[in-house]
Coordinates of C-alpha atoms in Angstrom, one line a residue:
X1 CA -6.6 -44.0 -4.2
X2 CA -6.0 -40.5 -5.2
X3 CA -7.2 -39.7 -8.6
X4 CA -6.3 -36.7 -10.7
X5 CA -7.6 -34.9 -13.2
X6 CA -5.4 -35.1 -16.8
X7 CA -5.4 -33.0 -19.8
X8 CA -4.0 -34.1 -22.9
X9 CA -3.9 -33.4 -26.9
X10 CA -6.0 -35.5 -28.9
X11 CA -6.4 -35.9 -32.3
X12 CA -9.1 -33.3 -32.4
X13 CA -8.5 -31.1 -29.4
X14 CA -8.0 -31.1 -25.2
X15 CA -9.2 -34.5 -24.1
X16 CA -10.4 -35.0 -20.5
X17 CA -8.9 -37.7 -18.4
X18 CA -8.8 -39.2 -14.9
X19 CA -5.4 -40.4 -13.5
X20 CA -6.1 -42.9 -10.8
X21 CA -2.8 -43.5 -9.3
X22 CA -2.1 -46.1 -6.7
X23 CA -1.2 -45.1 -2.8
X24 CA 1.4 -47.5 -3.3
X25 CA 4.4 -47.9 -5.9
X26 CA 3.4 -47.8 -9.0
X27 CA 4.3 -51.2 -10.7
X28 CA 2.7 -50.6 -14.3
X29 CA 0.4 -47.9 -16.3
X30 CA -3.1 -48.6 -18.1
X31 CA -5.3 -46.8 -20.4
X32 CA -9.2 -47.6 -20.4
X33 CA -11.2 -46.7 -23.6
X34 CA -14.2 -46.5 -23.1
X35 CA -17.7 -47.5 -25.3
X36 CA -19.5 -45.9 -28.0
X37 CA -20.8 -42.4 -27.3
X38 CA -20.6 -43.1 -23.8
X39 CA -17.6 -41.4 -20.9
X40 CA -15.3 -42.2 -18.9
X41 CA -17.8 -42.1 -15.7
X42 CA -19.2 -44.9 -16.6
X43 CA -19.9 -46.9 -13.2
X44 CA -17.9 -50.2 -14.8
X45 CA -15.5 -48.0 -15.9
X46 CA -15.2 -46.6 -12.3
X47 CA -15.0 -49.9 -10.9
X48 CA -12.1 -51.2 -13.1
X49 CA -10.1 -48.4 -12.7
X50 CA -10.0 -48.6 -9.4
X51 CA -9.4 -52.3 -9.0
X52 CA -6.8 -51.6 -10.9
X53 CA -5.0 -48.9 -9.0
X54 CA -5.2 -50.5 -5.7
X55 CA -3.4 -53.6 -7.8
X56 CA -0.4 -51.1 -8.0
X57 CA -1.4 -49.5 -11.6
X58 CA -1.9 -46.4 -12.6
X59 CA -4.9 -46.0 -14.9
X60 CA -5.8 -43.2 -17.3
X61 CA -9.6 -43.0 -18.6
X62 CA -10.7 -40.2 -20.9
X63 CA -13.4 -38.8 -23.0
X64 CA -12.9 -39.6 -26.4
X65 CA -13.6 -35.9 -28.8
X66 CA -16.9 -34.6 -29.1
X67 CA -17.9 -36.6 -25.7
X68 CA -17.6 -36.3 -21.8
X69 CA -15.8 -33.4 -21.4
X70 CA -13.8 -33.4 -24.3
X71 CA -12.9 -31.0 -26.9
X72 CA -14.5 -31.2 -30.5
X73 CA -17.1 -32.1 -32.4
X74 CA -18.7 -36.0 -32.4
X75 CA -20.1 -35.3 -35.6
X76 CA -16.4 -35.0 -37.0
X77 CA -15.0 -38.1 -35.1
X78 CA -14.8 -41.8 -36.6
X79 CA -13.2 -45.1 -35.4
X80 CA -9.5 -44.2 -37.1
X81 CA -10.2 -40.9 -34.5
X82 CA -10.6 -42.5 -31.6
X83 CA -7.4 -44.7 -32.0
X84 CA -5.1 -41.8 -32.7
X85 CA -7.0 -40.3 -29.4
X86 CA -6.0 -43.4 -27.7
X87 CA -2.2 -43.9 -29.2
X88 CA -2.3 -39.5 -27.9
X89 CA -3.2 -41.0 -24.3
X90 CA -0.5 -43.5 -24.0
X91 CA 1.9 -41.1 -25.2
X92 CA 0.9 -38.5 -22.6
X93 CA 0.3 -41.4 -19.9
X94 CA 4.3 -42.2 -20.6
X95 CA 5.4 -38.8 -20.4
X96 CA 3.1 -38.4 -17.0
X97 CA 3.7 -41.8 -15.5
X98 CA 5.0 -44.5 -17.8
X99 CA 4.5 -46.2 -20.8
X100 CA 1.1 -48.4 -21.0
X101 CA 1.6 -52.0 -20.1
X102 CA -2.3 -52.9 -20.1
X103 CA -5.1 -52.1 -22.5
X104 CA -8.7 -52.4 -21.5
X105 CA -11.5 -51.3 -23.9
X106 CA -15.2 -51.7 -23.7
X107 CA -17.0 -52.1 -26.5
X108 CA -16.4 -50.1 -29.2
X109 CA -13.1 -49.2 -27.2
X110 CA -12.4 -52.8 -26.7
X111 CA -12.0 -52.6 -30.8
X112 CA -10.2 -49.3 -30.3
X113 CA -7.3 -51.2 -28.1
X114 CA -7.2 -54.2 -30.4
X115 CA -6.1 -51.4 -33.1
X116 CA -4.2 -49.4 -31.2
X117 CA -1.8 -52.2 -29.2
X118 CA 0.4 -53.6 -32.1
X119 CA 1.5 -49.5 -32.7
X120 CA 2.5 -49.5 -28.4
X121 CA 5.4 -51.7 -28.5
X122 CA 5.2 -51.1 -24.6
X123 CA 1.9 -53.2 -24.3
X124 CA 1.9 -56.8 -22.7
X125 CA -1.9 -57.3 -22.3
X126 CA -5.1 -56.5 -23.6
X127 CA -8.4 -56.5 -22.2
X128 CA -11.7 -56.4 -24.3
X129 CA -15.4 -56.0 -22.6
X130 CA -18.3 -56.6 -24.9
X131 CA -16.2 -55.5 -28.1
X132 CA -17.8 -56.2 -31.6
X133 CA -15.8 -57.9 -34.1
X134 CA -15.8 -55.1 -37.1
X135 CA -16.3 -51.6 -35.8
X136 CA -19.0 -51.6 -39.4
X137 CA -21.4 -53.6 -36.1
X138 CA -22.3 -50.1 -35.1
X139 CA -24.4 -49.8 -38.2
X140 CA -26.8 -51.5 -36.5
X141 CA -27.0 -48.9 -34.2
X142 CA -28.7 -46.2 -36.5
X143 CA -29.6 -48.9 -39.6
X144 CA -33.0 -46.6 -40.0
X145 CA -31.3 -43.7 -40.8
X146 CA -28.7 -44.6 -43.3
X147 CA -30.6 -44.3 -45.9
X148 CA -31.0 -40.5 -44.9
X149 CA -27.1 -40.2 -44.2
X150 CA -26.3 -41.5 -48.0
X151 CA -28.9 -38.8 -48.8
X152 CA -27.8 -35.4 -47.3
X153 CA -24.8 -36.4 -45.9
X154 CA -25.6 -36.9 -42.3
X155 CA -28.5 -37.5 -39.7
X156 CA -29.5 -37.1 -35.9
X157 CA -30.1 -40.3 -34.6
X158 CA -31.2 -41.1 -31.0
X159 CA -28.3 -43.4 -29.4
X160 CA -29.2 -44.3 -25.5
X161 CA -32.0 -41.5 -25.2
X162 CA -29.3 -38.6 -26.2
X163 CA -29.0 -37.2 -30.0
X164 CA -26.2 -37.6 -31.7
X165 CA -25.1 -36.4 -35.3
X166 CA -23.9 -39.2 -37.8
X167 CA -22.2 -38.4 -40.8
X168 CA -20.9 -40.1 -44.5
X169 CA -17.4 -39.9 -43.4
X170 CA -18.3 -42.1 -40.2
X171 CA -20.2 -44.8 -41.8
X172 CA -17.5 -45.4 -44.6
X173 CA -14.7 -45.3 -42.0
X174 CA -16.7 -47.6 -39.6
X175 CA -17.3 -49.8 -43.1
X176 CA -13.6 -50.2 -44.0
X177 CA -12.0 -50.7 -40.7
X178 CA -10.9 -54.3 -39.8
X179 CA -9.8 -55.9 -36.6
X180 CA -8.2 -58.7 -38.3
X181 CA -4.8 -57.7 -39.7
X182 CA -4.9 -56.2 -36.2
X183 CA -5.6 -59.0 -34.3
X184 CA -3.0 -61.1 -36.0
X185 CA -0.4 -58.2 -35.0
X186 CA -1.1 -58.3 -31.6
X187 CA 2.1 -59.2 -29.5
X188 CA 0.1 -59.3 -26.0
X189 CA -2.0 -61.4 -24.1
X190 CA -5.7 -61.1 -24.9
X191 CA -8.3 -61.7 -22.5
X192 CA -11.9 -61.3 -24.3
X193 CA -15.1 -60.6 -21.9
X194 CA -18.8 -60.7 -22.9
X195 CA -22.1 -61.6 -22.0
X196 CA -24.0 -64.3 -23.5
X197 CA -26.6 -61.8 -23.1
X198 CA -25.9 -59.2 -24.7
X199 CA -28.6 -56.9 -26.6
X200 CA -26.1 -54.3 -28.2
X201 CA -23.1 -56.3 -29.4
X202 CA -23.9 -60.0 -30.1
X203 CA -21.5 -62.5 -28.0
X204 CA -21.5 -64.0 -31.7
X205 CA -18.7 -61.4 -31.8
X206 CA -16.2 -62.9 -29.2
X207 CA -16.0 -65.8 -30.9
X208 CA -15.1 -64.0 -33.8
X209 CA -12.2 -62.2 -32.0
X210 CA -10.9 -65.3 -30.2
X211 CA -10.6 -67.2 -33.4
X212 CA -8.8 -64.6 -35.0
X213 CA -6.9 -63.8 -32.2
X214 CA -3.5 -65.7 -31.5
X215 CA -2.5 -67.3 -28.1
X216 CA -1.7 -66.5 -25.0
X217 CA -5.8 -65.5 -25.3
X218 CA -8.2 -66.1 -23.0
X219 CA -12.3 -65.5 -23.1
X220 CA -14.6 -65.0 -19.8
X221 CA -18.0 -65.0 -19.7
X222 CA -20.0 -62.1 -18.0
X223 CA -23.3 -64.3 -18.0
X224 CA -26.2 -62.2 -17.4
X225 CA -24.8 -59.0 -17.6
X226 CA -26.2 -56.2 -19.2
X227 CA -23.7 -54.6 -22.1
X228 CA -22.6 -51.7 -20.0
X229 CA -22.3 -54.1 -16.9
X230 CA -24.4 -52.0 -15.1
X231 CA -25.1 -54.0 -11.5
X232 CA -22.3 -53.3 -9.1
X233 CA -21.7 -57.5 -8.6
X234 CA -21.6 -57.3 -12.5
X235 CA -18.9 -54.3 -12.6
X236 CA -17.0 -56.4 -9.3
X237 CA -16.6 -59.8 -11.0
X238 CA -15.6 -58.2 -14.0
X239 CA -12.9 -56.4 -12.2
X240 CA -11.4 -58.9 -10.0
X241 CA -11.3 -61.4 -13.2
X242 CA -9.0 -58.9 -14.9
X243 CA -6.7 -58.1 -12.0
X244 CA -6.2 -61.2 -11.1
X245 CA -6.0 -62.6 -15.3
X246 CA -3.5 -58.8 -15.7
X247 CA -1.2 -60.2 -12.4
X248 CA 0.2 -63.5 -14.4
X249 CA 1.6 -61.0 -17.4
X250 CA 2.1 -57.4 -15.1
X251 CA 4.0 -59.3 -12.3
X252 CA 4.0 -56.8 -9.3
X253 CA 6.9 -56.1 -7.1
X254 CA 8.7 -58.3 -5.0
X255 CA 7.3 -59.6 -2.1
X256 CA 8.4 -56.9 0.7
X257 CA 10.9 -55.7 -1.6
X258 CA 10.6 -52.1 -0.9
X259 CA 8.9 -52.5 2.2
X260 CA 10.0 -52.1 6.5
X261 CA 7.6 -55.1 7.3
X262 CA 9.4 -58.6 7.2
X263 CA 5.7 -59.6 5.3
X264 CA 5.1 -56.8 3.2
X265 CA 2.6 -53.7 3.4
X266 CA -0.9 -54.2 3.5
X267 CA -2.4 -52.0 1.1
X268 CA -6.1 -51.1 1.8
X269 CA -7.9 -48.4 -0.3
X270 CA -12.1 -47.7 -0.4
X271 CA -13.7 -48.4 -3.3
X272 CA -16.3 -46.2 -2.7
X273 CA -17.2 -43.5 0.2
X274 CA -20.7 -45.1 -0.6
X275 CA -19.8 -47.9 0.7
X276 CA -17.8 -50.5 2.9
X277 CA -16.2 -52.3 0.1
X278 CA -12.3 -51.9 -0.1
X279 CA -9.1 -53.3 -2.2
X280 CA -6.3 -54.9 -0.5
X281 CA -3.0 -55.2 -1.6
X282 CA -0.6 -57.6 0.8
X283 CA 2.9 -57.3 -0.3
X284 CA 2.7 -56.1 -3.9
X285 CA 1.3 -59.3 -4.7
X286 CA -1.8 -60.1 -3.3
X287 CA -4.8 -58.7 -4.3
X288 CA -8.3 -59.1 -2.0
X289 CA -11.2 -57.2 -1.3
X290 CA -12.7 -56.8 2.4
X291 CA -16.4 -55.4 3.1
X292 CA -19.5 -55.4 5.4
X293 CA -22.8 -57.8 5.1
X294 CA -25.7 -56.0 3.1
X295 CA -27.8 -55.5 6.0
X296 CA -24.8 -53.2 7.6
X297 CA -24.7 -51.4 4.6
X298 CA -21.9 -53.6 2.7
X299 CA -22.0 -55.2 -0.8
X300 CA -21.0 -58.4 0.8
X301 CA -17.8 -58.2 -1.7
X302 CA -15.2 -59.7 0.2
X303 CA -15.3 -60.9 3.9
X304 CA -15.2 -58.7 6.8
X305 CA -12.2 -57.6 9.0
X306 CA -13.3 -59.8 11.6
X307 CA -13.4 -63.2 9.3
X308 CA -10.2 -62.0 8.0
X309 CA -8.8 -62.0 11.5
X310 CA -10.4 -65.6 12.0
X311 CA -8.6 -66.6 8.4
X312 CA -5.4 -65.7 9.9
X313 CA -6.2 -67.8 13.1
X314 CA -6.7 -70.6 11.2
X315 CA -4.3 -70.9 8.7
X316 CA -1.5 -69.9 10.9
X317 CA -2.6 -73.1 13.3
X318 CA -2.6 -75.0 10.5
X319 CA 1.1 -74.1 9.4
X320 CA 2.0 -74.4 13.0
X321 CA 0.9 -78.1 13.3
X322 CA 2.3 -79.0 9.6
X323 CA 5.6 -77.8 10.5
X324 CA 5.4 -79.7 14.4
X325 CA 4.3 -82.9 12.6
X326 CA 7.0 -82.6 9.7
X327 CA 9.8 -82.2 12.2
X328 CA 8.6 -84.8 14.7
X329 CA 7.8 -87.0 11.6
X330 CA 4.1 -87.6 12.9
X331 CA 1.8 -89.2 10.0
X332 CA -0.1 -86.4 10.0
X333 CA -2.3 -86.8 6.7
X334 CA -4.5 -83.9 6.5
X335 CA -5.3 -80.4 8.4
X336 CA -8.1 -78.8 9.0
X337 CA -8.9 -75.5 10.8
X338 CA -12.4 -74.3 11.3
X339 CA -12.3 -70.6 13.1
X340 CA -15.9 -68.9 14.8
X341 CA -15.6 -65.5 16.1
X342 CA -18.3 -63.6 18.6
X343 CA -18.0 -61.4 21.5
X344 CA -18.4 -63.1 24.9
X345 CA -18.6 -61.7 29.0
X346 CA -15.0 -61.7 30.9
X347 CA -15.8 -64.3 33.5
X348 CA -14.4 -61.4 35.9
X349 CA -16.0 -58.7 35.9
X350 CA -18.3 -56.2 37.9
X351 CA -20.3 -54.6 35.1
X352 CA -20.8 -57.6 33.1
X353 CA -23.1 -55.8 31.0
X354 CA -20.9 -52.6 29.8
X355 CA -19.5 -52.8 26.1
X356 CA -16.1 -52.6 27.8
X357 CA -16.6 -56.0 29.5
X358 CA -17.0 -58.0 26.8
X359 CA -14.2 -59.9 25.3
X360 CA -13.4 -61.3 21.6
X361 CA -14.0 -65.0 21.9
X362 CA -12.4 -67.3 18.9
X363 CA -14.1 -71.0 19.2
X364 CA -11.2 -73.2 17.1
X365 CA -12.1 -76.7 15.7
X366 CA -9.1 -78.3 14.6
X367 CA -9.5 -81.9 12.5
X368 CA -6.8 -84.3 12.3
X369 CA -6.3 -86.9 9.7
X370 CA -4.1 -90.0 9.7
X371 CA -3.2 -93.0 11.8
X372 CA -2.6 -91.4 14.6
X373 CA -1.4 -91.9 18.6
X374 CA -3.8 -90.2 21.5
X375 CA -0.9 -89.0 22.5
X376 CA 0.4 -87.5 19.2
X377 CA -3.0 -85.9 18.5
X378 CA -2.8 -84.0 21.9
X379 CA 0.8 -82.9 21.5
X380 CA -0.6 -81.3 18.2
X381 CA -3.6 -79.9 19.9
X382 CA -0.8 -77.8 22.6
X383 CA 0.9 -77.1 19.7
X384 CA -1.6 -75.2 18.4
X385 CA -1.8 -72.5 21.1
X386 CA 1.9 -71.6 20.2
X387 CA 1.1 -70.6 16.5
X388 CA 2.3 -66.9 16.1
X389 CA -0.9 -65.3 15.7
X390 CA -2.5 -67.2 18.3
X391 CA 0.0 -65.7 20.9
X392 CA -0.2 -62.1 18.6
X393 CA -4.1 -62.2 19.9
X394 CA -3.6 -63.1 23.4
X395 CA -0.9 -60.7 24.1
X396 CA -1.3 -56.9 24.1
X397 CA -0.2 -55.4 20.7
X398 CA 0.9 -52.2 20.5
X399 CA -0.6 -49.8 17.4
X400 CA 1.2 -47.0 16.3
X401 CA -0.7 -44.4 13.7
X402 CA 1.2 -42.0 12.0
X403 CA -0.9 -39.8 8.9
X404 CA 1.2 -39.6 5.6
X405 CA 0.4 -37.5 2.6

């Protein structure tokens, strides 16, 4: 999906941004803050984004001041900053796009969105990812040197191998900020991610957001995830959880409502050019991923073009013989489809050993439950061979490619 790069006033300054905006209508907007002097290119961060954008949402991430690409001083920043940079991006996200619908915030941003959703009347669900409790957690952080901060004001601590200036003004906004008048504020769905695991923010603190937290709320656990969910199947799982979790409160559009196709679009966009892995979108509704074994060069993700073309197969025999059984009131108890797919010889041909003689073969087991006649099972079994996309791949189709912009 196309992204863009977006510029916007902060608090403090220009704030850098990335628009990732669906190739698709756009059904909803989303803003994704992300943690504690890290940027928006974080590989999670990525990841989520663009889950999210081939789900039909447009997604803003952006450097908070003083980091990324920013404008401004860190030194000068504090937690009340960083949620008047974030109320600034959904204000310029509405002007640009439309107003936020979704909030997703990893740690110390997942306690920026808590704060920031009850001022966006707009918002119907929020998203944290390894969020402390109490922003005063990041304390622990720098606990050596604040001693020398109540001394002179300020101190360079080390904070994931980069220096970073922390000053008076930070620690006592960081000590009197609280998530809980927040929390019990918050007119959206909440859906609270963590790893048990966790070495940076204790998982101690998700249970102290979800009992704060009022219902619909909903918690997710990352398992052995590190706390910037680091490992691509990490960063995946995380972001097909919240796409799917997002769907039930961001409904999408109607099925094939805006569409040519009796069925709907489908949607496919690349996660990665690094990759195989991509998102699919059927009708506005449906989200899926597809991709290529590991030893091909795949993630193993999703299943691969071919297995999706066996899927289809099988559950359109399936439906086929329901329907036949239904209307010929056969006692048909249970279906079951099992499809194989491999390239075999044509039985005709001269140069049997060309790539152009070979033919897709599709071996179909079909498994029939109930009390059953021989000669109801076989009038099933013909039936079978008339299922739509069993004639679709028999017959010559005809592809037509057009490029759009």
């Amino acid at each position: 999906m196309p992204n863009e790069e977006f510029v916007f006033e902060g608090s403090m300054g220009k704030l850098s941004g990335r628009l990732s905006l669906p190739d698709q209508l756009v059904t909803h907007s989303a803003i994704f803050a992300h943690c504690f002097t890290c940027s928006k290119d974080i590989p999670a961060a990525k990841r989520i984004t663009s889950a999210l954008a081939a789900r039909g949402i447009a997604i803003l991430s952006f450097d908070f001041t003083g980091l990324g690409h920013s404008d401004g001083e860190f030194e000068n920043t504090n937690f009340g900053s960083n949620v008047e940079d974030l109320l600034a991006a959904a204000k310029a996200l509405e002007e640009r796009v439309a107003p936020a619908s979704l909030l997703v915030g990893h740690s110390l941003g997942g306690a920026a969105v808590i704060a920031a959703a009850p001022k966006l009347s707009s918002v119907k669900a929020v998203v944290t990812i390894g969020a402390p409790s109490n922003p005063e957690h990041l304390k622990k952080l720098f606990s050596d040197a604040v001693p020398e901060i109540g001394a002179q004001g300020f101190a360079e601590v080390d904070l994931g191998g980069r220096p970073f200036k922390i000053t008076q003004q930070f620690v006592n906004d960081i000590s009197t900020a609280n998530l809980h008048g927040a929390l019990l504020k918050l007119d959206a769905a909440l859906l609270i991610m963590h790893s048990p695991v966790d070495t940076i923010v204790d998982v101690s603190n998700a249970a102290d957001i979800f009992s704060a937290a009022l219902h619909p709320k909903s918690y997710v656990s990352l398992d052995d995830a590190d706390h910037l969910i680091s490992r691509v199947s990490d960063a995946e799982y995380a972001s097909s959880v919240i796409t799917a979790w997002a769907s039930r409160y961001l409904p999408g559009a109607p099925s094939g409502s805006d569409q040519s196709s009796p069925d709907g679009d489908v949607m496919v966009s690349e996660v990665s050019p690094d990759g195989f892995a991509q998102d699919l979108l059927v009708a506005g509704v449906h989200q899926m991923k597809a991709d290529e074994p590991e030893d091909v060069g795949g993630t193993n993700s999703g299943p691969t073009p071919y297995q999706f073309l066996a899927a289809g197969l099988g559950a359109c025999t399936a439906m086929t013989i329901r329907l036949y059984a239904r209307r010929k009131k056969i006692p048909l108890d249970h279906v079951s489809v099992s499809v194989r797919h491999d390239k075999r010889h044509a039985v005709e041909c001269e140069n049997c050993e060309t790539p152009e003689s070979k033919i897709d073969h599709f071996q179909r087991d079909i498994r029939l439950r109930g009390d059953l006649t021989e000669e109801q099972i076989d009038s099933m079994l013909v039936i079978a061979d008339k299922c739509p996309v069993h004639r679709t791949l028999e017959q010559r189709s005809h592809i037509s490619t057009t490029r759009v912009k």
